[in-house]
CSV table of C-alpha atoms in Angstrom, one decimal:
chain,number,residue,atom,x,y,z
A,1,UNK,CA,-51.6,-6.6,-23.1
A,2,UNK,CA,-54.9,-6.4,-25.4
A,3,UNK,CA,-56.6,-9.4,-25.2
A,4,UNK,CA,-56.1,-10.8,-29.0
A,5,UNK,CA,-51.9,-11.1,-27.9
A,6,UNK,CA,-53.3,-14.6,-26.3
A,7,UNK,CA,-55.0,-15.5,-29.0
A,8,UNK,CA,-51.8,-17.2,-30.7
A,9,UNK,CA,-49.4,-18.9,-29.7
A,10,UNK,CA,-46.8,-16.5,-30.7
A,11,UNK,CA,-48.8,-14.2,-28.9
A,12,UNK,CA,-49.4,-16.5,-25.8
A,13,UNK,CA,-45.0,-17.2,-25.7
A,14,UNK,CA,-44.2,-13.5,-25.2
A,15,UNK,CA,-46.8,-12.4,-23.1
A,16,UNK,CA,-45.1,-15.9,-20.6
A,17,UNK,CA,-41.8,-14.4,-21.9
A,18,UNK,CA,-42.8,-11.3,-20.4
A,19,UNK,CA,-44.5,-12.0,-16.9
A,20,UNK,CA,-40.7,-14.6,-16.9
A,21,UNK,CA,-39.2,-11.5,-16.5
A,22,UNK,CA,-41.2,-9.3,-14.1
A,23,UNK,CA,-41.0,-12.1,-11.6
A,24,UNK,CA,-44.5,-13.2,-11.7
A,25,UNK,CA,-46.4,-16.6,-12.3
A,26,UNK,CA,-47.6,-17.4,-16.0
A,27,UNK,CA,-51.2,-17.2,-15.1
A,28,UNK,CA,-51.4,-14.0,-14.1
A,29,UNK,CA,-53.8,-11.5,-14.9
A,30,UNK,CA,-55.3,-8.0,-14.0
A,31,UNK,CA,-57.6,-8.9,-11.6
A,32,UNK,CA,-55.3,-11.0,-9.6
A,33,UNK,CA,-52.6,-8.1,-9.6
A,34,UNK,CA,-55.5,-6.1,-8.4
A,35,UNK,CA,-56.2,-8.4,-5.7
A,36,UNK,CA,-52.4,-8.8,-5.0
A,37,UNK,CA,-52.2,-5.0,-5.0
A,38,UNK,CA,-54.8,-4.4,-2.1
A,39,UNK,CA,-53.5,-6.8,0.3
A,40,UNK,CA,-49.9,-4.9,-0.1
A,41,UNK,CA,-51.5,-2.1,0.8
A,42,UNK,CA,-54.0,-3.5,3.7
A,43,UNK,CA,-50.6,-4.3,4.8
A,44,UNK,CA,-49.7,-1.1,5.2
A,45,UNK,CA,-52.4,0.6,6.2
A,46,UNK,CA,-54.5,-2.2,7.9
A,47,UNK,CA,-58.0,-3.9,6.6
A,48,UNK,CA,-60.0,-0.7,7.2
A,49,UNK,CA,-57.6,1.9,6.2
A,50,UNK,CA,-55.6,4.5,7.7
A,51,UNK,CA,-57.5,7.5,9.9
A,52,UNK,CA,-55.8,10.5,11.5
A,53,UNK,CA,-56.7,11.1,14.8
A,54,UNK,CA,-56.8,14.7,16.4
A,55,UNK,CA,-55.0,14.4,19.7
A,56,UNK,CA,-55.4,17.0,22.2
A,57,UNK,CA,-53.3,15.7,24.8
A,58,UNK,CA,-56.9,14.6,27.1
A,59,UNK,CA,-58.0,11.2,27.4
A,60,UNK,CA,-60.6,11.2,25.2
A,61,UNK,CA,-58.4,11.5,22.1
A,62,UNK,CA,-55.9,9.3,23.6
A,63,UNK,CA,-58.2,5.9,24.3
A,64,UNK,CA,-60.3,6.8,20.4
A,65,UNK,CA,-56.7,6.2,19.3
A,66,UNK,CA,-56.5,2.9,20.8
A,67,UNK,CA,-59.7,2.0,20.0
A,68,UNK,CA,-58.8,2.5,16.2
A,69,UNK,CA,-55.7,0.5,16.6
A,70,UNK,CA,-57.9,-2.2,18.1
A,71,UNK,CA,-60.2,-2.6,15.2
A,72,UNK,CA,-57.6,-2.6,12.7
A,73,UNK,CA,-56.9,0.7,11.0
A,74,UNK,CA,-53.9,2.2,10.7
A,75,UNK,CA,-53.9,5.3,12.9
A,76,UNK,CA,-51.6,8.2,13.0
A,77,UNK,CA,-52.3,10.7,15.5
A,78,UNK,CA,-52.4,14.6,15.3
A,79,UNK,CA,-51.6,17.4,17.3
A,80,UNK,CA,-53.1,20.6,15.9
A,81,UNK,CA,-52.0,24.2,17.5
A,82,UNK,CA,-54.9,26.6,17.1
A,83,UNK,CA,-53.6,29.9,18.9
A,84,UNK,CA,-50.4,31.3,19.2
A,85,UNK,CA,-51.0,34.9,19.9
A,86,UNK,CA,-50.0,34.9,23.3
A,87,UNK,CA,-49.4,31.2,24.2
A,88,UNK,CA,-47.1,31.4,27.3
A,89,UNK,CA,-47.4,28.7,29.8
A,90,UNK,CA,-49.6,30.2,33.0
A,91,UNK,CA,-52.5,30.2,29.9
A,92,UNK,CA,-52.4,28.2,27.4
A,93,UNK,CA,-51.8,24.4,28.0
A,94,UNK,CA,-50.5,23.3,24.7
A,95,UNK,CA,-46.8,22.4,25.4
A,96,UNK,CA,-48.3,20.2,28.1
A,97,UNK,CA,-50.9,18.6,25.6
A,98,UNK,CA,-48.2,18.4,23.3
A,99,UNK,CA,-45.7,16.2,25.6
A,100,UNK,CA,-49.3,14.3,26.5
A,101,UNK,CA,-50.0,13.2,23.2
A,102,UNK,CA,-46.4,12.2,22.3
A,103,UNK,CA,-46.3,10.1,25.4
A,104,UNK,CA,-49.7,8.3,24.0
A,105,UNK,CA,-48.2,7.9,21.0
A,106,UNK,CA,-45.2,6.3,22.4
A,107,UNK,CA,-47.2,4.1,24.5
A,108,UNK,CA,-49.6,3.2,21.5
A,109,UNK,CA,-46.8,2.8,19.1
A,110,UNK,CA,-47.8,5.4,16.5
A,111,UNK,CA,-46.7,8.3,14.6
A,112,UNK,CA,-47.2,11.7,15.7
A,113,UNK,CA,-47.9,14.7,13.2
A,114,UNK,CA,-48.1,18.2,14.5
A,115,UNK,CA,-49.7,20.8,12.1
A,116,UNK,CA,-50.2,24.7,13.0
A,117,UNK,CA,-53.7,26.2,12.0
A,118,UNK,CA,-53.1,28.9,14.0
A,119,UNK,CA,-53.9,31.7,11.1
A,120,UNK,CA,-56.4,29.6,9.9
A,121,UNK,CA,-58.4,29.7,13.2
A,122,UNK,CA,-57.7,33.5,14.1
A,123,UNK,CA,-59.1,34.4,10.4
A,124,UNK,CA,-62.0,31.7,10.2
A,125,UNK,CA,-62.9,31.7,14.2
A,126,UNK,CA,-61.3,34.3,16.4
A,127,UNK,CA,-62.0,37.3,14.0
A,128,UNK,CA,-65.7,36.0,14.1
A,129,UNK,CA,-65.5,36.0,17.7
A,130,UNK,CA,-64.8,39.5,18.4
A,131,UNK,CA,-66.8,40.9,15.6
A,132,UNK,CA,-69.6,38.9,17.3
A,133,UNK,CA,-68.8,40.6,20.8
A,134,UNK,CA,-68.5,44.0,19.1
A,135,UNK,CA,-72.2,44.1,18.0
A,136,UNK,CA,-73.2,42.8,21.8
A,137,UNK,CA,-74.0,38.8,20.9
A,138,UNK,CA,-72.7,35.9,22.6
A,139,UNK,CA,-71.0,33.5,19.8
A,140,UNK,CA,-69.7,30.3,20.0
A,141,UNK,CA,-66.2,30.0,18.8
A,142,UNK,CA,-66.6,25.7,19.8
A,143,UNK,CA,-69.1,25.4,17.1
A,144,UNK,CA,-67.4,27.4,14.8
A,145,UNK,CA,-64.1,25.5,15.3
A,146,UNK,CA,-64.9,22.6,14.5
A,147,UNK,CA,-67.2,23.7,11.1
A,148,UNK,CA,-63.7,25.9,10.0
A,149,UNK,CA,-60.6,23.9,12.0
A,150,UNK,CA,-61.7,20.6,12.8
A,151,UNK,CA,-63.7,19.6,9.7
A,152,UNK,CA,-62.7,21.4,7.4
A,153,UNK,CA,-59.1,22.4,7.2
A,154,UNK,CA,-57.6,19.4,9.4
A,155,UNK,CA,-59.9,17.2,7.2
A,156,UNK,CA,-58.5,18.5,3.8
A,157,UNK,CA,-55.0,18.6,5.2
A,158,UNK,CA,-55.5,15.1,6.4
A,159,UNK,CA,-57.0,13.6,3.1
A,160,UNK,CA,-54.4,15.5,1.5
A,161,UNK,CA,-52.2,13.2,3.6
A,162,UNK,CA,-53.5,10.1,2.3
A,163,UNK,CA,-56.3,9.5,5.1
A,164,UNK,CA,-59.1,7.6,4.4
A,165,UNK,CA,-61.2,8.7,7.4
A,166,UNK,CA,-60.6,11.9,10.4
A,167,UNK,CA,-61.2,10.8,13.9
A,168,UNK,CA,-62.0,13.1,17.2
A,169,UNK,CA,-62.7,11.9,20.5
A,170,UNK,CA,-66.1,13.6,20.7
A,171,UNK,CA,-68.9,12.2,22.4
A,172,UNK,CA,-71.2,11.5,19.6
A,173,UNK,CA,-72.2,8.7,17.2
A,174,UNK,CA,-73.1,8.3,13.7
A,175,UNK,CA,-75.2,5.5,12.2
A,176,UNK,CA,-77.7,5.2,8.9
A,177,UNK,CA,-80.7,6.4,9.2
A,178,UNK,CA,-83.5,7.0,6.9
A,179,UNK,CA,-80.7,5.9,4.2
A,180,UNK,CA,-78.4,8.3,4.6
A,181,UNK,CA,-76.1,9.1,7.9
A,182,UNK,CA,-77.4,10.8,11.0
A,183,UNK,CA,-75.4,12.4,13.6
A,184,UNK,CA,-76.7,10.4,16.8
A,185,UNK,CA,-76.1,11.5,20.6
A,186,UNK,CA,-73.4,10.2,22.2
A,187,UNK,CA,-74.6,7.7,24.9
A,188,UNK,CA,-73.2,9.4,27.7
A,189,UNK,CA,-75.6,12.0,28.1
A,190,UNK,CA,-73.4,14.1,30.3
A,191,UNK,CA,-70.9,14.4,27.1
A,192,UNK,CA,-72.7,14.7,24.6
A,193,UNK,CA,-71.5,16.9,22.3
A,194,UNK,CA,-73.7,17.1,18.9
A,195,UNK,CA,-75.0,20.2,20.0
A,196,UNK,CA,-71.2,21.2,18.7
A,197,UNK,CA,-71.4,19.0,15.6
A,198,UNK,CA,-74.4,20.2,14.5
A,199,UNK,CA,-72.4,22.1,11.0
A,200,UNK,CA,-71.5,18.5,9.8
A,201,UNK,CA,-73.1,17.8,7.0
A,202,UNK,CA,-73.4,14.2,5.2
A,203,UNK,CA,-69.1,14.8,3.2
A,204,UNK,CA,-68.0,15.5,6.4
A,205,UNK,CA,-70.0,12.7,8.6
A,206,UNK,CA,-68.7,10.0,5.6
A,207,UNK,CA,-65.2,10.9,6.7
A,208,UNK,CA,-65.2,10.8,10.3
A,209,UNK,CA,-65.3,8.1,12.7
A,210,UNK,CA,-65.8,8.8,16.4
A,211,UNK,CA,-64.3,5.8,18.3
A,212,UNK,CA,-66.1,6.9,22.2
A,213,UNK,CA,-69.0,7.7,21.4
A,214,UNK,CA,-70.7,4.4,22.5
A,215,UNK,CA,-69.2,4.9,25.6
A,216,UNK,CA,-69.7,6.4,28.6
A,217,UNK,CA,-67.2,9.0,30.3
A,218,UNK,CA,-66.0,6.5,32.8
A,219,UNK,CA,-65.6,3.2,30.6
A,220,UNK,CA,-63.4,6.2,28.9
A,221,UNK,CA,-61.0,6.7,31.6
A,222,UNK,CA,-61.3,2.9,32.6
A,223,UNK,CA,-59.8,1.7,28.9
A,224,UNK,CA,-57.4,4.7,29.2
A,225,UNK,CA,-56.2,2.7,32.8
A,226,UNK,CA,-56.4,-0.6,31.5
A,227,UNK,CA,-54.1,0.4,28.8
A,228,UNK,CA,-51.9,2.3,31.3
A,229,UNK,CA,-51.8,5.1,29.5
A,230,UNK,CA,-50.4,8.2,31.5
A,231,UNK,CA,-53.6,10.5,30.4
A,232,UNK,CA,-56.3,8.3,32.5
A,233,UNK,CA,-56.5,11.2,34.7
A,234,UNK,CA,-56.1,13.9,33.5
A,235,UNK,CA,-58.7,16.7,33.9
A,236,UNK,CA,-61.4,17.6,31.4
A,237,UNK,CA,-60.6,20.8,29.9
A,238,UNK,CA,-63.3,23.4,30.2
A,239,UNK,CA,-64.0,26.7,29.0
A,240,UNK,CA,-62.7,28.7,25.7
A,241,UNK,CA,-59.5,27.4,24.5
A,242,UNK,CA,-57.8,30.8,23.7
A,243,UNK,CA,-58.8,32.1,26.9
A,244,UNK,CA,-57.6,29.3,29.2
A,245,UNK,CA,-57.4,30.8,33.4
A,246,UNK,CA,-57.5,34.4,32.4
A,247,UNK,CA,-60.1,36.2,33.4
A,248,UNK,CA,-62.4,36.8,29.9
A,249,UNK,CA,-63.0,40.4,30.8
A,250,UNK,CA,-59.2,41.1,30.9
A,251,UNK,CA,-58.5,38.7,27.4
A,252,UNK,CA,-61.6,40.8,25.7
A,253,UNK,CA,-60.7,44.2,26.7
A,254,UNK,CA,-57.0,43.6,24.7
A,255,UNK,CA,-58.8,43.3,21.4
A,256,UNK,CA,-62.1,45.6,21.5
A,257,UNK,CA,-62.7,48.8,23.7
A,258,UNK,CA,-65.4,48.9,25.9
A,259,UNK,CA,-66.7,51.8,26.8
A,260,UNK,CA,-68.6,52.1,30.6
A,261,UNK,CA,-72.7,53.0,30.2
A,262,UNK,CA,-76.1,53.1,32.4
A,263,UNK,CA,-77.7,50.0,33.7
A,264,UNK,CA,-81.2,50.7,33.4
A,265,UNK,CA,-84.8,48.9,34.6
A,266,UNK,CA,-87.0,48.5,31.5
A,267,UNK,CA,-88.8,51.7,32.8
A,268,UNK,CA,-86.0,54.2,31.9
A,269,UNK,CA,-84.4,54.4,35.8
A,270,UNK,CA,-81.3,54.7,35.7
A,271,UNK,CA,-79.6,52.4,38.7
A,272,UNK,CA,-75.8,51.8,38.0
A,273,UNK,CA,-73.4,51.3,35.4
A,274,UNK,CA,-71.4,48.7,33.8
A,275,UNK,CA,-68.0,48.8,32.2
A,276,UNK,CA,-68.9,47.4,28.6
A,277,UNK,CA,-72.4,46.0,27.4
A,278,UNK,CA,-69.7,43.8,25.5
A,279,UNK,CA,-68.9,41.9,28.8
A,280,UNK,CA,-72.5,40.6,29.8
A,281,UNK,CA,-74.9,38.0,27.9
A,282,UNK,CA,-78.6,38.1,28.5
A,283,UNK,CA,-80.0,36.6,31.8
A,284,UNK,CA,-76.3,36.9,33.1
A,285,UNK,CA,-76.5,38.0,37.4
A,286,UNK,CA,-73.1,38.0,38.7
A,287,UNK,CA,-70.7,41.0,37.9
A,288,UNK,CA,-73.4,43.7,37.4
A,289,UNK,CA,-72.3,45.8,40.9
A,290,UNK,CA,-75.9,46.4,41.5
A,291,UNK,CA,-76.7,43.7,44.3
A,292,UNK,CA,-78.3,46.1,47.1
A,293,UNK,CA,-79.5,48.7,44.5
A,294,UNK,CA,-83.2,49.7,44.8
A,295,UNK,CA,-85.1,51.1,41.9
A,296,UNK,CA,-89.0,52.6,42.0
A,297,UNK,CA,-90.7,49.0,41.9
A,298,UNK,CA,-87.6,47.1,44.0
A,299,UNK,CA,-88.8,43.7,44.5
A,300,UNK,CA,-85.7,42.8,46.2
A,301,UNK,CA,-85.1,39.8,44.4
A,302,UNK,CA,-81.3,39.6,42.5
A,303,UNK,CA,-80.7,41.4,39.0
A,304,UNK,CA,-80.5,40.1,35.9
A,305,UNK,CA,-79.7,41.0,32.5
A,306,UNK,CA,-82.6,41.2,30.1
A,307,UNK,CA,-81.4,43.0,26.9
A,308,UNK,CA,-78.6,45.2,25.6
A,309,UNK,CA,-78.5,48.1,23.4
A,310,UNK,CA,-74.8,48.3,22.1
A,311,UNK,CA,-75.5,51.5,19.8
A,312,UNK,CA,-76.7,53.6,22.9
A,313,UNK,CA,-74.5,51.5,25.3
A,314,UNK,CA,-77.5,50.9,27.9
A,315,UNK,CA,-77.5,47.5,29.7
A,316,UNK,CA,-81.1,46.5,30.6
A,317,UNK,CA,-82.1,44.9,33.7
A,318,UNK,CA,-84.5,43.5,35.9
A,319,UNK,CA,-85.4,41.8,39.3
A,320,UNK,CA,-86.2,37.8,39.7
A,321,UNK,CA,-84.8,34.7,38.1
A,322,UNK,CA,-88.0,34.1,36.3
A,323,UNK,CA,-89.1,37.8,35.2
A,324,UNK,CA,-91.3,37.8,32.2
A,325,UNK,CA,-88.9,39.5,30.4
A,326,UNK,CA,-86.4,36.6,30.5
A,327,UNK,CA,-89.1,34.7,29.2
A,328,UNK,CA,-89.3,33.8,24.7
A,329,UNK,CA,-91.7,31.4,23.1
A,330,UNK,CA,-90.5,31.8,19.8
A,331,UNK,CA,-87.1,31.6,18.8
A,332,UNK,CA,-85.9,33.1,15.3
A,333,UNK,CA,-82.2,31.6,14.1
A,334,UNK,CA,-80.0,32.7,11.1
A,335,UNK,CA,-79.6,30.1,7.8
A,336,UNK,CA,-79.8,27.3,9.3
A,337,UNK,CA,-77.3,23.5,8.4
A,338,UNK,CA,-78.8,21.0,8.0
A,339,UNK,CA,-77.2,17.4,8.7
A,340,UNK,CA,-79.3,15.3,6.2
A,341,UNK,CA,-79.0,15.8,2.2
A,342,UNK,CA,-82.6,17.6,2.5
A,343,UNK,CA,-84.4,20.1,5.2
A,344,UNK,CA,-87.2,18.4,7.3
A,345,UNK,CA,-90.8,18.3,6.5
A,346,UNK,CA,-93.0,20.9,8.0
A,347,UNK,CA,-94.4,21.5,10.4
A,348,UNK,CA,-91.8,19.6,12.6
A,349,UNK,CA,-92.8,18.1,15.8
A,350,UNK,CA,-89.4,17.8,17.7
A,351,UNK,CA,-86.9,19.3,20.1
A,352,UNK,CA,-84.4,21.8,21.1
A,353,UNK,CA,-81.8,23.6,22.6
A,354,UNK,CA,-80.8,27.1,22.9
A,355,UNK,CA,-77.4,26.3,24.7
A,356,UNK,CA,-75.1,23.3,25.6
A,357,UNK,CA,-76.2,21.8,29.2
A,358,UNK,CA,-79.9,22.2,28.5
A,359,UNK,CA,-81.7,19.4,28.7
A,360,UNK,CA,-83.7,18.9,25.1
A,361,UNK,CA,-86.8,21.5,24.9
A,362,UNK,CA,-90.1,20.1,22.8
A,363,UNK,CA,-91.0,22.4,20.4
A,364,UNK,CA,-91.9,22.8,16.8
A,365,UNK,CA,-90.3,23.8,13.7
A,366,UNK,CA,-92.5,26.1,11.9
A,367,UNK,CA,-90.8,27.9,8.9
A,368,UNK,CA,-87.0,28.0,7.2
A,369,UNK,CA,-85.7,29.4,4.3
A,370,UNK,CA,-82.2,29.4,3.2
A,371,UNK,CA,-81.7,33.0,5.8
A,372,UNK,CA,-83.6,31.7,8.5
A,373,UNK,CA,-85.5,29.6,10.9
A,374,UNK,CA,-88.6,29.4,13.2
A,375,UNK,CA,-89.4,27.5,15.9
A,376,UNK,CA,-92.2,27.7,19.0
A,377,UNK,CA,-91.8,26.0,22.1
A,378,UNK,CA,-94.1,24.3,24.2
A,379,UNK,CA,-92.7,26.0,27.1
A,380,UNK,CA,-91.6,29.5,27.0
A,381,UNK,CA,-87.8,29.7,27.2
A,382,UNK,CA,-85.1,31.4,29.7
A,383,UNK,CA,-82.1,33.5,28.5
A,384,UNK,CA,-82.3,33.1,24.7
A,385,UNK,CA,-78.9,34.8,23.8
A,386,UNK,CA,-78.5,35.9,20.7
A,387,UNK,CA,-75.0,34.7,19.3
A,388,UNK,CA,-75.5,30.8,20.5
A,389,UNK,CA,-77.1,28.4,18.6
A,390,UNK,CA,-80.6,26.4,18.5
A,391,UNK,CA,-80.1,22.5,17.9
A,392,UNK,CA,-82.8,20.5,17.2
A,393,UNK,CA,-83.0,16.9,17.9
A,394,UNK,CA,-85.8,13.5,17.2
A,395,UNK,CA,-84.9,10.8,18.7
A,396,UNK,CA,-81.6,10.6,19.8
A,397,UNK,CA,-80.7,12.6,16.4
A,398,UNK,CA,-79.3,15.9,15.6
A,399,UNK,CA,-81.3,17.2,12.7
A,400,UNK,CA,-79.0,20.7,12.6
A,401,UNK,CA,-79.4,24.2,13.3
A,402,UNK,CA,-78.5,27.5,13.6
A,403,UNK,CA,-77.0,30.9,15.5
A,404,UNK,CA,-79.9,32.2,17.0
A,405,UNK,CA,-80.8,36.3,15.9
A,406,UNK,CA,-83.8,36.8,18.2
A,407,UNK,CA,-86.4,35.7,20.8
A,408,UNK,CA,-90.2,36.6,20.7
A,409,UNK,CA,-93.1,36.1,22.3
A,410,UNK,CA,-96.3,35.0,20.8
């Protein structure tokens, strides 16, 4: 009703004629129906509103759930199958995970969605993947799952849903900082996985809460026992999802061909060959067939691999752990993401990584553009792949990063 209706007492009698007949009190008024309106729906969804939660069947997933519940959100829990290409049993896991995560659900006393994103992930990620192995780099379909899967299509289908917030049990925190979010390390640092995260930017880091990342692995598994749920065991899953036990060699050679080439020292001798440049990643040792080869300068020392040339199909090598030639200072990535709203100030004191267990490298930031990035370490680095990512880090924080394209010396 327009304000003037009360301004009579005509106009006072049918608007109490009027709230006499929808039931309600006659001093009513919008903001009260407001009011009366949100606690309905806190009712519903609890105080802090509803969150999906990707379940994977682990434990992680399963105690972030339970977290959730316990600060008062409404949680309903998902089960997403990313790969169905050739999902039988003695490879891929899922109908275990699957039976996992309804028995949580059970046990926590929430709804289980299943979605399939399988096209989605074999367009966005696996196609990626190979096209990567084809042209002899070493991607990371992790990272790239969760920029194209996990936050981005589970996150619209989820909103779509009538989610207020996305929830994974990654090992990784997110607080304000510098007034606007920052992706923080988990505080286990044996978990941590920002190194993954690193795509997010601030729309995807306003939507998703990650309940374990204040905790450390084993005050994981303790809730998850405490809570009796049936997961509190269950082992950590490792490796490339899609690949699962196989042997990679074997899934790889189903999708590209490889064709078998010279191992060569960086002076041109021919020692051996190999049965797909594809198949090997720079400073790799084992599988190379060369172990009691001798070339003109044998040292005696093991192998390694310390470049590739797919278009001639020649597979460098040479001898030690620490050759020189394993060795890069300067590190050159692709367009870079960057977490906050705006890139860092330059130059940037800070440090990095060039793969997931390495401990954080000091380095600095010297140029980026929108195609690129530079950075120079203190100390020179081992195995630079190209195909994996850089991810820098100041103080506990994930800045972003990139895929790496080269290594150089100064």
């Amino acid at each position: 009703f327009h304000p003037e209706v009360v301004h009579s007492e005509e106009g006072t009698a049918v608007l109490g004629n009027y709230l006499d007949a929808c039931g309600c009190s006659r001093d009513w008024n919008a903001a009260s129906f407001v009011e009366e309106a949100t606690e309905k729906i806190r009712e519903q969804v609890g105080p802090k509103g509803r969150v999906i939660c990707a379940l994977s069947g682990g434990v992680d997933s399963a105690v972030a759930a339970a977290l959730l519940l316990e600060a008062g959100y409404d949680v309903v829990g998902l089960f997403m199958k990313n790969w169905e290409e050739d999902d039988e049993p003695e490879y891929c896991a899922a109908e275990t995970d699957l039976a996992d995560a309804r028995e949580v659900c059970n046990m926590l006393g929430i709804h289980l969605e299943t979605a399939n994103f399988s096209h989605e992930y074999w367009e966005n990620v696996f196609v990626h993947f190979l096209r990567e192995y084809k042209v002899g780099r070493t991607p990371n379909p992790d990272i790239l799952c969760n920029r194209e899967i996990k936050f981005k299509i589970f996150m619209d289908w989820a909103m779509d849903l009538g989610a207020d917030y996305i929830a994974t049990g990654h090992y990784a925190q997110t607080s304000v900082f510098e007034n606007q979010l920052s992706l923080k390390k988990g505080a286990d640092p044996e978990k941590d996985q920002t190194y993954f995260l690193y795509t997010l930017g601030q729309k995807e880091l306003q939507k998703t809460l990650f309940p374990i990342g204040h905790l450390l692995k084993l005050h994981v598994r303790a809730k998850a026992a405490d809570l009796g749920l049936t997961v509190k065991n269950k082992k950590d899953s490792t490796g490339i999802c899609f690949i699962g036990e196989r042997r990679f060699k074997d899934f790889l050679n189903r999708y590209l061909t490889a064709q078998p080439g010279k191992i060569k020292t960086l002076g041109g001798e021919t020692i051996g060959t190999h049965s797909g440049a594809m198949y090997y990643t720079i400073g790799q040792r084992g599988g190379l067939g060369i172990g009691g080869r001798h070339s003109t300068d044998n040292t005696g020392e093991p192998w390694f691999v310390a470049s590739k040339d797919v278009e001639k199909n020649v597979l460098y090598v040479v001898q030690g752990h620490d050759h020189p030639a394993l060795h890069k200072r300067i590190v050159i990535t692709e367009a870079p993401s960057w977490i906050g709203k705006h890139p860092p100030v330059l130059p940037l004191q800070c440090t990095a990584k060039t793969r997931y267990r390495q401990p954080d490298q000091p380095c600095t930031l010297t140029a980026y553009s929108n195609t690129h990035t530079q950075v120079e370490f203190v100390y020179s680095q081992r195995a630079i792949a190209p195909g994996q990512s850089l991810v820098f880090y100041k103080n506990g924080h994930c800045l972003g990063g990139g895929v790496i394209q080269q290594g150089l010396n100064a």
